[in-house]
Short mmCIF file of C-alpha atoms in Angstrom, two decimals:
data_model
loop_
_atom_site.label_atom_id
_atom_site.label_comp_id
_atom_site.label_asym_id
_atom_site.label_seq_id
_atom_site.Cartn_x
_atom_site.Cartn_y
_atom_site.Cartn_z
CA GLU A 228 -3.02 -18.57 29.78
CA VAL A 229 -5.72 -16.71 27.88
CA GLN A 230 -9.02 -18.57 27.96
CA LEU A 231 -12.43 -17.70 26.54
CA LEU A 232 -15.40 -19.95 27.22
CA GLU A 233 -18.71 -19.40 25.45
CA SER A 234 -22.04 -20.75 26.62
CA GLY A 235 -25.72 -20.26 26.00
CA GLY A 236 -26.09 -21.81 22.58
CA GLY A 237 -28.84 -24.24 21.73
CA LEU A 238 -31.95 -24.85 19.69
CA VAL A 239 -34.38 -21.94 19.34
CA GLN A 240 -37.44 -21.40 17.16
CA PRO A 241 -37.51 -18.74 14.45
CA GLY A 242 -38.45 -15.41 16.01
CA GLY A 243 -37.07 -16.46 19.36
CA SER A 244 -34.33 -15.05 21.54
CA LEU A 245 -31.12 -16.32 23.07
CA ARG A 246 -28.31 -14.82 25.12
CA LEU A 247 -24.75 -15.99 24.68
CA SER A 248 -22.07 -15.51 27.33
CA CYS A 249 -18.30 -15.61 27.14
CA VAL A 250 -16.31 -15.83 30.35
CA VAL A 251 -12.65 -14.96 30.03
CA SER A 252 -9.53 -15.44 32.09
CA GLY A 253 -5.80 -15.01 31.75
CA PHE A 254 -5.81 -11.32 30.84
CA THR A 255 -7.13 -8.02 32.17
CA PHE A 256 -10.57 -8.05 30.58
CA ASN A 257 -11.32 -4.36 30.99
CA ASN A 258 -8.25 -3.39 28.98
CA TYR A 259 -9.40 -4.94 25.70
CA ALA A 260 -12.15 -4.68 23.13
CA MET A 261 -14.05 -7.90 22.54
CA SER A 262 -15.82 -9.29 19.51
CA TRP A 263 -18.25 -11.94 18.30
CA VAL A 264 -17.67 -13.84 15.05
CA ARG A 265 -19.92 -16.57 13.68
CA GLN A 266 -19.62 -19.43 11.22
CA ALA A 267 -22.60 -21.11 9.60
CA PRO A 268 -22.25 -24.87 9.05
CA GLY A 269 -19.80 -25.50 6.22
CA LYS A 270 -19.40 -21.77 5.54
CA GLY A 271 -16.82 -19.07 6.14
CA LEU A 272 -16.31 -16.65 8.99
CA GLU A 273 -18.67 -13.70 9.47
CA TRP A 274 -17.86 -10.80 11.77
CA VAL A 275 -20.84 -10.00 14.05
CA SER A 276 -20.03 -7.27 16.55
CA ILE A 277 -17.42 -5.55 18.68
CA ILE A 278 -17.46 -3.60 21.94
CA SER A 279 -14.72 -1.37 23.31
CA ASN A 280 -13.06 -2.07 26.64
CA GLY A 281 -15.35 0.28 28.53
CA GLY A 282 -18.45 -0.47 26.47
CA GLY A 283 -18.71 3.04 25.04
CA SER A 284 -18.11 2.05 21.41
CA ILE A 285 -20.15 -0.67 19.77
CA TYR A 286 -20.45 -1.78 16.15
CA TYR A 287 -22.50 -4.45 14.38
CA GLY A 288 -22.51 -6.34 11.14
CA ASN A 289 -25.28 -5.43 8.73
CA SER A 290 -27.05 -8.79 9.00
CA VAL A 291 -27.54 -8.51 12.79
CA LYS A 292 -27.94 -4.76 13.31
CA GLY A 293 -31.13 -3.99 15.20
CA ARG A 294 -31.59 -7.59 16.35
CA PHE A 295 -28.44 -8.37 18.31
CA THR A 296 -26.99 -6.46 21.27
CA ILE A 297 -23.44 -6.84 22.52
CA SER A 298 -22.57 -5.96 26.10
CA ARG A 299 -20.01 -6.72 28.75
CA ASP A 300 -19.67 -6.90 32.53
CA ASN A 301 -16.11 -6.01 33.40
CA SER A 302 -16.64 -6.94 37.05
CA GLU A 303 -17.52 -10.48 35.97
CA ASN A 304 -15.03 -10.79 33.07
CA THR A 305 -17.96 -11.67 30.85
CA LEU A 306 -19.00 -10.73 27.33
CA TYR A 307 -22.60 -11.13 26.17
CA LEU A 308 -24.54 -11.31 22.94
CA GLN A 309 -28.29 -10.89 23.21
CA MET A 310 -29.95 -12.21 20.06
CA LYS A 311 -33.59 -11.47 19.19
CA SER A 312 -35.87 -12.13 16.22
CA LEU A 313 -33.70 -15.07 15.30
CA ARG A 314 -33.81 -16.45 11.77
CA ALA A 315 -32.74 -19.73 10.21
CA GLU A 316 -29.76 -17.93 8.68
CA ASP A 317 -28.48 -17.08 12.17
CA THR A 318 -27.71 -20.77 12.66
CA ALA A 319 -23.96 -20.89 13.29
CA VAL A 320 -21.17 -21.50 15.72
CA TYR A 321 -20.63 -18.24 17.59
CA TYR A 322 -17.10 -17.45 18.70
CA CYS A 323 -16.08 -14.77 21.11
CA ALA A 324 -12.69 -13.27 20.41
CA LYS A 325 -10.33 -10.90 22.17
CA ALA A 326 -9.09 -7.85 20.29
CA HIS A 327 -5.36 -7.17 20.50
CA SER A 328 -6.11 -3.72 21.88
CA GLY A 329 -8.89 -1.33 20.87
CA THR A 330 -11.81 -1.57 18.47
CA TYR A 331 -9.52 -1.18 15.43
CA SER A 332 -7.24 -4.08 16.14
CA HIS A 333 -6.98 -7.67 15.09
CA LEU A 334 -8.46 -10.62 16.99
CA ASP A 335 -5.71 -12.56 18.71
CA TYR A 336 -7.49 -15.15 20.86
CA TRP A 337 -10.70 -17.06 20.19
CA GLY A 338 -12.99 -19.20 22.29
CA GLN A 339 -14.12 -22.70 21.37
CA GLY A 340 -17.49 -21.49 20.15
CA THR A 341 -21.10 -22.27 20.97
CA LEU A 342 -23.61 -23.61 18.45
CA VAL A 343 -26.87 -21.78 17.86
CA THR A 344 -29.49 -23.61 15.82
CA VAL A 345 -32.60 -21.73 14.70
CA SER A 346 -35.24 -24.17 13.57
CA SER A 347 -38.86 -25.11 14.17
CA ASP B 267 -18.80 -1.97 3.12
CA ILE B 268 -15.38 -3.25 2.17
CA GLN B 269 -15.51 -6.51 0.22
CA MET B 270 -12.67 -8.99 0.59
CA THR B 271 -11.82 -11.53 -2.09
CA GLN B 272 -9.31 -14.35 -1.98
CA SER B 273 -7.63 -16.38 -4.70
CA PRO B 274 -7.51 -19.17 -5.30
CA SER B 275 -10.57 -20.51 -3.48
CA SER B 276 -8.72 -23.80 -3.13
CA LEU B 277 -5.36 -25.24 -4.00
CA SER B 278 -3.64 -28.59 -3.91
CA ALA B 279 0.00 -28.69 -2.92
CA SER B 280 2.71 -31.12 -1.87
CA ILE B 281 4.79 -31.28 1.27
CA GLY B 282 7.65 -28.83 0.95
CA ASP B 283 5.90 -26.61 -1.60
CA ARG B 284 5.91 -22.84 -1.34
CA VAL B 285 2.31 -21.66 -1.23
CA THR B 286 0.98 -18.16 -1.84
CA ILE B 287 -2.57 -16.97 -1.20
CA THR B 288 -3.83 -13.60 -2.38
CA CYS B 289 -6.36 -11.35 -0.68
CA ARG B 290 -7.80 -8.21 -2.24
CA ALA B 291 -9.85 -5.44 -0.63
CA SER B 292 -12.47 -3.47 -2.57
CA GLN B 293 -10.94 -0.24 -1.26
CA GLY B 294 -7.73 0.73 0.44
CA ILE B 295 -7.26 -0.56 3.97
CA SER B 296 -3.65 0.49 4.56
CA ASN B 297 -2.19 -2.45 6.51
CA TYR B 298 -5.28 -3.28 8.61
CA LEU B 299 -5.25 -6.87 7.42
CA ALA B 300 -5.13 -10.12 9.39
CA TRP B 301 -4.76 -13.74 8.36
CA PHE B 302 -6.29 -16.72 10.17
CA GLN B 303 -5.85 -20.46 9.84
CA GLN B 304 -8.71 -22.85 10.54
CA LYS B 305 -8.44 -26.61 10.55
CA PRO B 306 -11.60 -28.74 10.20
CA GLY B 307 -13.65 -28.70 13.39
CA LYS B 308 -11.19 -26.34 15.08
CA VAL B 309 -11.12 -22.74 16.22
CA PRO B 310 -9.64 -20.09 13.91
CA LYS B 311 -6.07 -19.22 14.83
CA SER B 312 -4.43 -15.84 14.33
CA LEU B 313 -1.36 -16.00 12.08
CA ILE B 314 -0.57 -12.50 10.81
CA TYR B 315 -1.73 -9.01 11.76
CA ALA B 316 -0.98 -5.56 10.37
CA ALA B 317 -0.48 -7.33 7.02
CA SER B 318 3.01 -8.60 7.82
CA SER B 319 3.47 -9.00 11.59
CA LEU B 320 3.68 -12.55 12.88
CA GLN B 321 1.43 -13.42 15.79
CA SER B 322 3.37 -14.63 18.81
CA GLY B 323 4.08 -18.35 18.63
CA VAL B 324 3.43 -18.67 14.90
CA PRO B 325 6.31 -20.29 13.00
CA SER B 326 8.36 -18.11 10.67
CA LYS B 327 7.43 -20.22 7.64
CA PHE B 328 4.33 -18.00 7.52
CA SER B 329 4.76 -14.50 6.14
CA GLY B 330 2.48 -11.75 4.97
CA SER B 331 2.92 -8.76 2.72
CA GLY B 332 1.01 -6.01 1.04
CA SER B 333 -0.64 -2.69 1.69
CA GLY B 334 -3.59 -0.77 0.34
CA THR B 335 -5.74 -3.28 -1.54
CA ASP B 336 -3.51 -6.25 -2.36
CA PHE B 337 -2.09 -8.70 0.15
CA THR B 338 -0.43 -12.11 0.19
CA LEU B 339 0.08 -14.90 2.68
CA THR B 340 3.01 -17.18 1.97
CA ILE B 341 3.89 -20.53 3.50
CA SER B 342 7.53 -21.12 2.69
CA SER B 343 7.57 -24.90 2.96
CA LEU B 344 4.24 -26.64 3.39
CA GLN B 345 4.03 -29.21 6.16
CA PRO B 346 1.27 -31.70 7.02
CA GLU B 347 -0.01 -29.49 9.84
CA ASP B 348 -0.54 -26.60 7.40
CA PHE B 349 -3.40 -28.19 5.49
CA ALA B 350 -6.29 -25.96 6.46
CA THR B 351 -8.49 -23.10 5.31
CA TYR B 352 -6.99 -19.62 5.43
CA TYR B 353 -9.01 -16.43 5.82
CA CYS B 354 -8.04 -12.80 5.48
CA GLN B 355 -9.91 -10.07 7.39
CA GLN B 356 -9.87 -6.29 7.19
CA TYR B 357 -10.21 -4.24 10.37
CA LYS B 358 -9.86 -0.79 8.86
CA SER B 359 -13.54 0.02 8.54
CA TYR B 360 -16.80 -1.22 10.04
CA PRO B 361 -18.31 -3.63 9.44
CA PHE B 362 -15.16 -5.68 9.56
CA THR B 363 -15.18 -8.30 6.81
CA PHE B 364 -13.56 -11.64 6.11
CA GLY B 365 -12.53 -13.08 2.80
CA PRO B 366 -14.32 -16.27 1.68
CA GLY B 367 -11.35 -18.47 2.52
CA THR B 368 -8.75 -20.53 0.68
CA LYS B 369 -8.64 -24.24 1.32
CA VAL B 370 -5.21 -25.83 1.10
CA ASP B 371 -5.18 -29.59 0.68
CA LEU B 372 -2.78 -32.36 -0.24
CA LYS B 373 -2.05 -32.98 -3.90
#
């Protein structure tokens, strides 16, 4: 069974940093691209970032480019999202999601999400 | 960036109704289009990929069509478990983008 479990969310002040983790199981992690998607309270889905299976290809959404860094540790089956210079508008549930194959494929499995709240 | 729009933004329907949701891309995306279902407080669920391919385990009452800029998601006979918000997403060009969603509720 495919499982994705995010952690690391919480309350952080504007300008602060946070690192999210997503531990996966049930599939061969290093064969698939992985992505982060977020959802602000009461709002729609926003694509954040994607990383290829080997980490060599990375893309970001415009609203997080230069502030967020996606990475992965294939030996630990873990995906990361390092978030810096956080703003109130980054408040959202952050989902990690598995790509069906490479970086130009749909997202077929999603984690339960972790809530990030940026507030003073 | 490719902008995705959906219509309607919300709709009210009855059990057994046939429901169609439209998604439009601001430029051609071939068939790089996915549909997701999200129920309140729940995780988005993949329904359709490559515009018309059914994700494994998704019932055949869901179907997708389209190519280029115009796409549709159809639910052939609406059931109580289908009341949710539906999102389209393009994965042809970065940054990937979602539509704003269509909320389907009970008439």
